Each structure stands twice: as structure tokens, then as C-alpha cells.
Short mmCIF file of C-alpha atoms in Angstrom, two decimals:
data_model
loop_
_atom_site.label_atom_id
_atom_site.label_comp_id
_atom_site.label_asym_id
_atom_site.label_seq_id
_atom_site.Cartn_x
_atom_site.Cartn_y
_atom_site.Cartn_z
CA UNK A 1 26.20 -27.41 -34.47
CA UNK A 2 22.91 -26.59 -34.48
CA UNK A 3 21.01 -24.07 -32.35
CA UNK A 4 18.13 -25.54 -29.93
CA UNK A 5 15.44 -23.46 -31.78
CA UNK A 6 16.39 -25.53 -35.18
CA UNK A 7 16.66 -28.76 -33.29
CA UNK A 8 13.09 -27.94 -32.07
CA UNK A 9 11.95 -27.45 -35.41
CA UNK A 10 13.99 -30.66 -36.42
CA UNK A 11 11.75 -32.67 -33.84
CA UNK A 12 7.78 -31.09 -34.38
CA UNK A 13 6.03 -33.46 -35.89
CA UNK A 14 4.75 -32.73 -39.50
CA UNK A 15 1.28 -32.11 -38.67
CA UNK A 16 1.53 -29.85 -36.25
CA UNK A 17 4.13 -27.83 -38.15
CA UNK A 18 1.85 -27.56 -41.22
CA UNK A 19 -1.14 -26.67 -38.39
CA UNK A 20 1.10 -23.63 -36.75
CA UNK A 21 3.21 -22.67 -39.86
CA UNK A 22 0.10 -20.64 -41.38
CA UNK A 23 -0.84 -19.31 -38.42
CA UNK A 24 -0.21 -15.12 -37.67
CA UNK A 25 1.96 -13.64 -34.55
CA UNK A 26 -1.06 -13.05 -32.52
CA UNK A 27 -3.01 -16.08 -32.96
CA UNK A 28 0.02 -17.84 -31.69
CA UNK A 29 0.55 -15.01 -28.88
CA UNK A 30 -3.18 -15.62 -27.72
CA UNK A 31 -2.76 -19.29 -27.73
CA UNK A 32 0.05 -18.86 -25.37
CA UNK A 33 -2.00 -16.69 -23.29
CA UNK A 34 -5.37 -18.06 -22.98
CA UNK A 35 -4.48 -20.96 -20.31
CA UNK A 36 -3.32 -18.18 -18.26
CA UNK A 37 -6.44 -15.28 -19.03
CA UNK A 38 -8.98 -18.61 -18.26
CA UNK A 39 -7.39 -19.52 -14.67
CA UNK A 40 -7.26 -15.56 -14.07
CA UNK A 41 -11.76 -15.73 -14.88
CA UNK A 42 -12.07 -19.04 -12.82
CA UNK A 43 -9.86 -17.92 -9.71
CA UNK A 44 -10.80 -13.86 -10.05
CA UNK A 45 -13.93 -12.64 -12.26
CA UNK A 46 -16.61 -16.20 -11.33
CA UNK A 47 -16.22 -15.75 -7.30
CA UNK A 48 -16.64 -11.91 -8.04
CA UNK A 49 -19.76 -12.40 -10.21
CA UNK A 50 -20.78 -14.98 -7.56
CA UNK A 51 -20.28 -12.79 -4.79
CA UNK A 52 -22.67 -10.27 -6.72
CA UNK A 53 -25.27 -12.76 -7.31
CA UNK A 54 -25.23 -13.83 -3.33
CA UNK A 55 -25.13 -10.60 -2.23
CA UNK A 56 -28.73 -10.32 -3.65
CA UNK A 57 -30.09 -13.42 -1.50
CA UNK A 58 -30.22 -14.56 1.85
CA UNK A 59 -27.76 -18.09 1.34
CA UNK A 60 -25.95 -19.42 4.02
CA UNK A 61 -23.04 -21.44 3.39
CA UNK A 62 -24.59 -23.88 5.98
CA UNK A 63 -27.50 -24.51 4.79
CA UNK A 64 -26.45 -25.49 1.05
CA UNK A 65 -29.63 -27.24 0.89
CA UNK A 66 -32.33 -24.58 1.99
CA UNK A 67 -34.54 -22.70 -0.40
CA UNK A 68 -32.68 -19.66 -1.05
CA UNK A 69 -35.17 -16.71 -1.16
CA UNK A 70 -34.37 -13.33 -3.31
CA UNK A 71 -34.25 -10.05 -1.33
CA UNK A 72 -33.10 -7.42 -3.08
CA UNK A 73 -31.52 -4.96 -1.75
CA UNK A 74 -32.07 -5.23 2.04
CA UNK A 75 -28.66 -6.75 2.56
CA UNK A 76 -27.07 -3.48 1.50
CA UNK A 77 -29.53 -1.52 3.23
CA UNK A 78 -28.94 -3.41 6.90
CA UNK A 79 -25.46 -3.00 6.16
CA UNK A 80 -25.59 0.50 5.47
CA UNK A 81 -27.98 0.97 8.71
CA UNK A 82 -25.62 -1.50 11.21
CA UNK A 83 -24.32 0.74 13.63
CA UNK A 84 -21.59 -2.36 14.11
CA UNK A 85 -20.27 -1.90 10.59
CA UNK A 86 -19.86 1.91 10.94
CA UNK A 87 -17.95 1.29 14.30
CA UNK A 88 -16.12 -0.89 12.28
CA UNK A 89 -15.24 1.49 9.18
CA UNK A 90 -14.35 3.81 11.85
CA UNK A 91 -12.04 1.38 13.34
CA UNK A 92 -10.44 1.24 10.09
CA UNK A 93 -10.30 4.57 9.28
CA UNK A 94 -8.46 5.49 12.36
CA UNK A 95 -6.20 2.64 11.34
CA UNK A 96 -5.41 3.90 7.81
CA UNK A 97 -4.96 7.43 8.47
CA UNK A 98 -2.46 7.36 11.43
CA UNK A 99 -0.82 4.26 10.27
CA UNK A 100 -0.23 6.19 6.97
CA UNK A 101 0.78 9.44 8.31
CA UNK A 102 3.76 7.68 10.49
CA UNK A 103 4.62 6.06 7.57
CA UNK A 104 4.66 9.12 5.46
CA UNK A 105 6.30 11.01 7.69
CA UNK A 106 9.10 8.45 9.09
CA UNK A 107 9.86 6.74 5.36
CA UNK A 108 10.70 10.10 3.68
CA UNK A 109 12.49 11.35 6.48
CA UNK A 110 14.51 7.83 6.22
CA UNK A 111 14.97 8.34 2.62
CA UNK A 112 16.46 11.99 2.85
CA UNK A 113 18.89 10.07 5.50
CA UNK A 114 20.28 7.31 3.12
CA UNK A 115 19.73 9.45 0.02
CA UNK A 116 22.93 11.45 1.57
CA UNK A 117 25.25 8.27 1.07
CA UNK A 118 27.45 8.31 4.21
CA UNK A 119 29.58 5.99 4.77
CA UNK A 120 27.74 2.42 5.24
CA UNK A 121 24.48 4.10 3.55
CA UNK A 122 23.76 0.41 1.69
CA UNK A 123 24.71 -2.10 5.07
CA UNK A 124 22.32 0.30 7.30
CA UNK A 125 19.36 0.41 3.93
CA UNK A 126 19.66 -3.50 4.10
CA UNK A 127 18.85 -3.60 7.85
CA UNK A 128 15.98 -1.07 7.82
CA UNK A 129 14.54 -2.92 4.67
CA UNK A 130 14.38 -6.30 7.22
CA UNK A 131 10.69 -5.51 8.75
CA UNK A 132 9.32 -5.56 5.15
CA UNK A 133 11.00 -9.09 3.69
CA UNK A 134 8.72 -10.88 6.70
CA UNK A 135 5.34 -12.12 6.85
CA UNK A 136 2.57 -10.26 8.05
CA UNK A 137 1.55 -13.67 9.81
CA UNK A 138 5.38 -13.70 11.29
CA UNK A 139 4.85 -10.10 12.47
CA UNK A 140 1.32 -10.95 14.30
CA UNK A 141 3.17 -13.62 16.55
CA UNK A 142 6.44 -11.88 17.04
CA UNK A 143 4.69 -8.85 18.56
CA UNK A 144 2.01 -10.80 20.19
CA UNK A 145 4.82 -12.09 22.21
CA UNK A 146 7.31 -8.55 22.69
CA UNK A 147 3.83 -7.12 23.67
CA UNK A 148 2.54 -9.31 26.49
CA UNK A 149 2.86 -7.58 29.98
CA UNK A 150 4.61 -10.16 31.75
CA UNK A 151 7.22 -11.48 29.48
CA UNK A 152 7.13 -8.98 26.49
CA UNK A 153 10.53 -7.04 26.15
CA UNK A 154 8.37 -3.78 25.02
CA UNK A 155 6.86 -2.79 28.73
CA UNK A 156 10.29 -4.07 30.02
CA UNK A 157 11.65 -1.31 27.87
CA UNK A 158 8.83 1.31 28.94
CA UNK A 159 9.44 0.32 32.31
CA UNK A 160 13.37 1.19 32.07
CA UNK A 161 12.73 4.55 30.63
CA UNK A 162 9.36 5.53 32.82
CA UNK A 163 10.42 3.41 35.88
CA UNK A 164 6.70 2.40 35.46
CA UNK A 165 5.89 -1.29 36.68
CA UNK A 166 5.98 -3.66 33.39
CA UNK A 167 2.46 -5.44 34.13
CA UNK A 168 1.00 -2.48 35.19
CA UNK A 169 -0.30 -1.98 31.24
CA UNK A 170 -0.87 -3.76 28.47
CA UNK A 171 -0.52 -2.84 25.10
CA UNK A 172 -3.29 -5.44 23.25
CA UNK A 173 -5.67 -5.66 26.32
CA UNK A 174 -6.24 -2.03 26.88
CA UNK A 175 -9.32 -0.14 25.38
CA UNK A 176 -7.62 2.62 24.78
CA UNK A 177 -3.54 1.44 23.62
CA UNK A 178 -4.94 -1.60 21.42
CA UNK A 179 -5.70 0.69 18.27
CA UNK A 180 -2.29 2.07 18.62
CA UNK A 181 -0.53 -1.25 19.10
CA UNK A 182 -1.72 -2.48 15.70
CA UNK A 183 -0.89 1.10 14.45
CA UNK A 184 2.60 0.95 15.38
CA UNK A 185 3.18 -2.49 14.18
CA UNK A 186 2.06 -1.44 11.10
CA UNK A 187 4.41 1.40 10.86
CA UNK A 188 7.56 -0.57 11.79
CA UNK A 189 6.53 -3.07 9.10
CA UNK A 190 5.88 -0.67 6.06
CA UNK A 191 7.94 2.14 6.83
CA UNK A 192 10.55 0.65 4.98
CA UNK A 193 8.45 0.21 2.19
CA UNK A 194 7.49 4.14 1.81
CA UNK A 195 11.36 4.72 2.03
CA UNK A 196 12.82 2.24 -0.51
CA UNK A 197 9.90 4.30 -2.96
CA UNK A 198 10.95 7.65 -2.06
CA UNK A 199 14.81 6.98 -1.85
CA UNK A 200 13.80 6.04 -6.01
CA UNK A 201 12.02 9.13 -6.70
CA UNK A 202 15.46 11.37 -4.77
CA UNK A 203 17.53 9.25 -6.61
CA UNK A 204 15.71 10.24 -9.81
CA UNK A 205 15.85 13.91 -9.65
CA UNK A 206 18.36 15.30 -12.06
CA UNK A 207 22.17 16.97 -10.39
CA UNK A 208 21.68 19.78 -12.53
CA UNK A 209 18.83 21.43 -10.97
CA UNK A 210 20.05 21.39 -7.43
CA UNK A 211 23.88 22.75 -9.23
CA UNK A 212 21.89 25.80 -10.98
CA UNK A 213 20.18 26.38 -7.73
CA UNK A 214 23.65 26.03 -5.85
CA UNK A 215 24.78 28.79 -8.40
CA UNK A 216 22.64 31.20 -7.66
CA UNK A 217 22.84 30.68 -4.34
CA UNK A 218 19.64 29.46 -2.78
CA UNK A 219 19.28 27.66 0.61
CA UNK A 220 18.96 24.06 1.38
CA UNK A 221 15.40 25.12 2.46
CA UNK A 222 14.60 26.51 -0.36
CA UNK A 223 16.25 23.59 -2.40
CA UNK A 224 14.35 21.44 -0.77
CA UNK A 225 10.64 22.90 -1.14
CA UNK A 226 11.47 24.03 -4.62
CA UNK A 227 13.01 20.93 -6.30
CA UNK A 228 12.60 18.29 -3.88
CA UNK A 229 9.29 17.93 -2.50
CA UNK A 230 7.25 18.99 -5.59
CA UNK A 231 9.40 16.36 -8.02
CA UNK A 232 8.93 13.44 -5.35
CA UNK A 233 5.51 14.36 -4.79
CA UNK A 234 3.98 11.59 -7.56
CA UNK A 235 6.28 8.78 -5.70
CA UNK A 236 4.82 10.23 -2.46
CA UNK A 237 1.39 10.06 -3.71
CA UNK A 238 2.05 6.43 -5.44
CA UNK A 239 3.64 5.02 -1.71
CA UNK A 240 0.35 6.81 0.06
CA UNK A 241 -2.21 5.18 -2.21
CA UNK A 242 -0.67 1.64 -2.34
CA UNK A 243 -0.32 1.73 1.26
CA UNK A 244 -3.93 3.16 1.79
CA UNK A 245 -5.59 0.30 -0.33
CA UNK A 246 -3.67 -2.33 1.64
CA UNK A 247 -4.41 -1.08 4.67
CA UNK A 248 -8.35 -0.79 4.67
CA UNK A 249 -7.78 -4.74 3.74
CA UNK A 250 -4.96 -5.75 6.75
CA UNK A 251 -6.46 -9.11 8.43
CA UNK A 252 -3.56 -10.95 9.02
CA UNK A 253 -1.71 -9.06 11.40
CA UNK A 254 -5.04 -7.42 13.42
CA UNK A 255 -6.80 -10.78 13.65
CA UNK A 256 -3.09 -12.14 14.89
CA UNK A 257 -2.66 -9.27 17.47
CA UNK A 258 -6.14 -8.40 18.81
CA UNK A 259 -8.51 -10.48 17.05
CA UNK A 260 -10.59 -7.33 16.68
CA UNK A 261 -10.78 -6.55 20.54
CA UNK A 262 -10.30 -5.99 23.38
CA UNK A 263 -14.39 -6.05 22.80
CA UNK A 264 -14.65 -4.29 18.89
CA UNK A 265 -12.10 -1.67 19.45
CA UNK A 266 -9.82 -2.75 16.84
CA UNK A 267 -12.56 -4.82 14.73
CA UNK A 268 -11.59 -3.39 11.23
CA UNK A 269 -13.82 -4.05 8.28
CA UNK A 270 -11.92 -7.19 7.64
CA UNK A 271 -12.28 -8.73 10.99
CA UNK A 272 -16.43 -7.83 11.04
CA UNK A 273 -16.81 -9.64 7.06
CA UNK A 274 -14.48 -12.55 8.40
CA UNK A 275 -16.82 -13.16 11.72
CA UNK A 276 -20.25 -12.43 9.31
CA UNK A 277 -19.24 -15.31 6.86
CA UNK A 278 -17.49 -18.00 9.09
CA UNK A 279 -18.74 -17.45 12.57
CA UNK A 280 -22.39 -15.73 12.10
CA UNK A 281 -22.81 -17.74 8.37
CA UNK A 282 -24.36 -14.80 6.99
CA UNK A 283 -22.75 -15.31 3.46
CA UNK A 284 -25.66 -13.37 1.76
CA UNK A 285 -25.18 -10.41 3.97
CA UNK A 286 -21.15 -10.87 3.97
CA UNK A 287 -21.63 -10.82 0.08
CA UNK A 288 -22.94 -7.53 -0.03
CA UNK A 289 -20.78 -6.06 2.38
CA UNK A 290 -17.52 -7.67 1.03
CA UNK A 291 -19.08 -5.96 -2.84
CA UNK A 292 -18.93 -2.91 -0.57
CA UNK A 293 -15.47 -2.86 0.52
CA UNK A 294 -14.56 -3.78 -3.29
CA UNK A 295 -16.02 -0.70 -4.54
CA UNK A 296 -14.27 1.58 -1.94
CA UNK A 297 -10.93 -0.97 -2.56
CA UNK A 298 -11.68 0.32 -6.27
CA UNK A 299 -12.74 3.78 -6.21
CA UNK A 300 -9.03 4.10 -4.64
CA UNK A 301 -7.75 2.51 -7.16
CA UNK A 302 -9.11 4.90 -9.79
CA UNK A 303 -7.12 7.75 -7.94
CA UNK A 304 -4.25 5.61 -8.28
CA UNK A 305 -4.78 5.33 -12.18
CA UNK A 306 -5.58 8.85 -12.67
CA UNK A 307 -2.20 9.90 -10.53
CA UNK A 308 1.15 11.08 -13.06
CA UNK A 309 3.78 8.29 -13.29
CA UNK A 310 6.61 8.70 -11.42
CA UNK A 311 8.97 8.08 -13.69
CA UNK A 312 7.96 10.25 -16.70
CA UNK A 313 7.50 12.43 -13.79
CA UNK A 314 10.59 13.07 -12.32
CA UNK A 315 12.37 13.10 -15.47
CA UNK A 316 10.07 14.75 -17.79
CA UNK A 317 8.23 17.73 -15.82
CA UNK A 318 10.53 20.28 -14.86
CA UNK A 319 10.19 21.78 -11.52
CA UNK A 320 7.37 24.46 -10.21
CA UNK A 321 7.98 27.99 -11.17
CA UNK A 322 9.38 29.15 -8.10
CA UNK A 323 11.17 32.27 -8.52
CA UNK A 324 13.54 32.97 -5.17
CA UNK A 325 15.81 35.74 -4.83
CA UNK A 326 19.39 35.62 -5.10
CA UNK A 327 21.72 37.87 -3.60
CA UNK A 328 23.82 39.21 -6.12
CA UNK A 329 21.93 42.28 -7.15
CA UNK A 330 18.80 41.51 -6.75
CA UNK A 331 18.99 38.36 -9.73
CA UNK A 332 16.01 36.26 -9.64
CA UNK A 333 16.16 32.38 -10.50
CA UNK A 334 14.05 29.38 -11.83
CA UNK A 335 14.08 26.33 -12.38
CA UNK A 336 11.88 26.18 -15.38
CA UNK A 337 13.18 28.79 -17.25
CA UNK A 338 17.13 28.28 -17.57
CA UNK A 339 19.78 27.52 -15.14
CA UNK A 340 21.60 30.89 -15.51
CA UNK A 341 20.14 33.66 -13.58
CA UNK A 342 18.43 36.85 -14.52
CA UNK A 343 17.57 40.31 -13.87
CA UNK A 344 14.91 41.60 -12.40
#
């Protein structure tokens, strides 16, 4: 019986196997390839380069037909002079770094939790990985509605613990709780995400180190800031970044929640390019500010690149040299030098 590779061959036409039979690995690898590098340049690299060209004019997407009129670089330099567009990086930066920290701090503490592998460790991972398998357009709605005063189960549940009157706040109308509402969304969406990456970089540190330390007796404590931390720190680093660069470009679930108020207290750069292109029809100017937030987006991104890999890592770098004392006569331990201990 013949294999379906031979049959294949059985069933090319002539000409086309004499065309291809001379032809070397890569020139067929790069004929397989180039349909998919070409609709990578016409959906990726030509709106960038046409972005870059806008940016430099004063176009509006509604008037295709008027003279468009070079102006250098005053599009960057009325962005760069808006007071609205720093209220609105400021908006995001208060975004990004709390939403961030939470997630830091709440997704490695879940991760030392299921790391320990109690008894229904994978049913309870499962449910705290739910948040992350839903749409960010899902999420917008479904807290739109827990958070309304009236009807929203989340002041009902305030109001049972604080005894506090249900639609005496809201969460999205008030100045001062709207930044936090999106903040906390945020969190309960992506903390899973910060855990499932730090439960891989525990679940990548070696048995042997934390037995040698066991044997010469060092604390949990100590364990942990010794081995733990500094060996999870590039998956730490890797969860912090990714969730950094997605964050200074969330639109989805702010414009779902608060549409950038109540007034521009929650306007994030995202919301203020969305409202300069489609509402104001400023493309020119929402060029140069969108080539803006690229640039940050990427200058990230280069942090990101220059960052170890976890995985070489965790299993290639040994651990700091952190020399504790033991208490059998005075020994001395570490981790990078052997696991048997030695005297001081």
C-alpha cells in the first residue's frame, strides 16, 4: 500500500515536478512562507508606514477630498503641549501601576497556594483560571451590570457588610471610585494570568536545592528569599512586562465600563486617540499621537527582549550566593557552591 506522500508524488503533474524537483530546501521553505510574510506587510507594516506619513499632515478622514496641507511637526508638538493628553497618560498611568501591583501581589501569592498541591489543588486552579478564558468585551457588560447602584449585586454586598444603603454610591459614576472600578476589574480578570506564569516558574525550580537547604537546616523564610524569589524573579518580570504593555493599550473593557468618565477621570490614552479619530476626525493629529503610544508600546518591549528567559533561567543559573548560618557549629551553606555544608 502506498503511503499518501508517494501517492502525492504519483498525482503532480510532470511539469511541475520537473519545475520543483531542482529547486533547494529554502527556496521551497520561502515559497511556503511568502503568502503569509505579504498579508503580515499589507495588514501590519503599510497602515504603520501610513500612520507615519499622516501623522505629518493635517488629513481628516472626512474630508477625503480636501487639499491635504504638510505640517511638520506641529501635530507632535500640540500633542506634547495638550494638557488633555497628559491628564490622559496620567489616567493611564494610575491604571497600569495599581492594576499591576494587585496583580503582582495577589497572582504570586495564588501561585505559592496551589504550588503546595493540597488536596483538589487542579479543580480549585481550573476555577480561578475562569476570569481569564472570557472576553474583555464579556467582562465590560457583566460588571457594568454587578456595578450599577440599584440592581448591581456588588453595593448589595457592601451594603451587607457596611450596613451602608446600596444606592447611596456608585462605583462607575463617582469621581473618585471610577478609576478604581476599572482597576479592580482588571485585577480579577488577569490575576489569574500572573498566577498560571508564576505557578510555571515554582514548578520549575529544581527539589534539590530546597533538600540541601532542608539539610542544613534553614527556615522556610530563608528558603523562600534565597531560592524562591530570586529563581522566579525572570517569570515575575516576564508576567509584569506583558501585563504592563497590555495595559497602557486596555479599550475594551474602560470604554465598556466608564466610557472614559465620569467627565475624563478614567479617559486612558486609548479612549482620548479613539474620540480624536472617530468623534473629533482629527486623523492627522490621532496619527501622531497613536506613533506616540507605539514608541512607548515599543520601548517596553525592548525591556522585555533584553530580560533573561525564564526557562534557561530557572534551570540554568543557580541560585544567589546567599550564605545563611546553620546551627550545627557554626557551618555555613550555599546554594551555589555545593549542597553539603561547610566550615567556617
Amino acid at each position: 500500500m502506498s503511503t499518501l506522500a508517494e501517492r502525492a508524488v504519483a498525482r503532480t503533474p510532470r511539469r511541475l515536478a520537473l519545475r520543483f524537483g531542482g529547486m533547494s530546501d529554502r527556496a521551497i521553505a520561502w515559497l511556503f512562507i511568502t503568502p503569509s510574510v505579504l498579508l503580515l506587510l499589507a495588514i501590519n507594516i503599510f497602515p504603520l508606514l501610513w500612520s507615519i506619513q499622516l501623522s505629518f499632515t493635517n488629513y481628516r478622514a472626512n474630508r477625503p477630498n480636501a487639499a491635504i496641507r504638510f505640517v511638520g511637526l506641529d501635530n507632535y508638538r500640540d500633542i506634547l503641549t495638550d494638557p488633555e493628553v497628559w491628564h490622559a497618560m496620567q489616567a493611564t498611568a494610575h491604571f497600569v501601576m495599581w492594576s499591576i501591583a494587585l496583580e503582582f501581589v495577589l497572582g504570586f501569592g495564588l501561585a505559592l497556594l496551589i504550588n503546595r498541591r493540597f488536596r483538589g489543588h487542579s479543580f480549585w486552579t481550573t476555577i480561578i483560571l475562569l476570569p481569564m478564558m472570557l472576553s474583555p468585551a464579556v467582562v465590560g457588560n457583566f460588571w457594568t451590570f454587578l456595578l450599577q447602584p440599584q440592581i448591581g449585586l456588588f453595593n448589595s454586598a457592601i451594603a451587607l457588610l457596611t450596613g451602608l444603603d446600596p444606592s447611596s454610591f456608585q462605583m462607575i459614576g463617582n469621581v473618585r471610585l471610577a478609576p478604581w472600578s476599572i482597576i479592580m476589574v482588571d485585577t480579577w480578570m488577569w490575576t489569574p494570568y500572573v498566577m498560571l506564569i508564576c505557578l510555571a516558574g515554582l514548578r520549575s525550580i529544581p527539589e534539590y536545592i530546597y533538600e540541601a537547604a532542608e539539610v542544613d537546616r534553614a527556615s522556610p523564610w530563608r528558603q523562600f528569599w534565597s531560592i524562591t524569589l530570586p529563581m522566579v524573579m525572570p517569570f515575575l518580570m516576564l508576567a509584569i512586562l506583558f501585563r504592563a504593555i497590555e495595559n497602557f493599550k486596555m479599550f475594551d473593557m474602560v470604554n465598556l465600563l466608564t466610557s472614559g468618565g465620569p467627565g475624563s477621570t478614567t479617559e486612558v490614552a486609548s479612549i482620548t486617540l479613539k474620540r480624536e479619530a472617530f468623534e473629533k476626525w482629527r486623523t492627522g493629529y490621532s496619527s501622531a499621537l497613536a506613533i506616540i503610544l507605539f514608541v512607548t508600546v515599543f520601548w517596553r518591549r525592548q525591556y522585555l527582549c533584553q530580560s533573561p528567559q525564564p526557562g534557561k533561567a530557572a534551570m540554568r543559573t543557580p541560585p544567589p550566593r546567599t550564605l545563611w548560618p546553620s546551627r550545627r557549629h557554626g557551618q555555613k551553606w550555599s546554594p551555589r557552591s555545593s549542597s553539603r555544608p561547610t566550615r567556617s
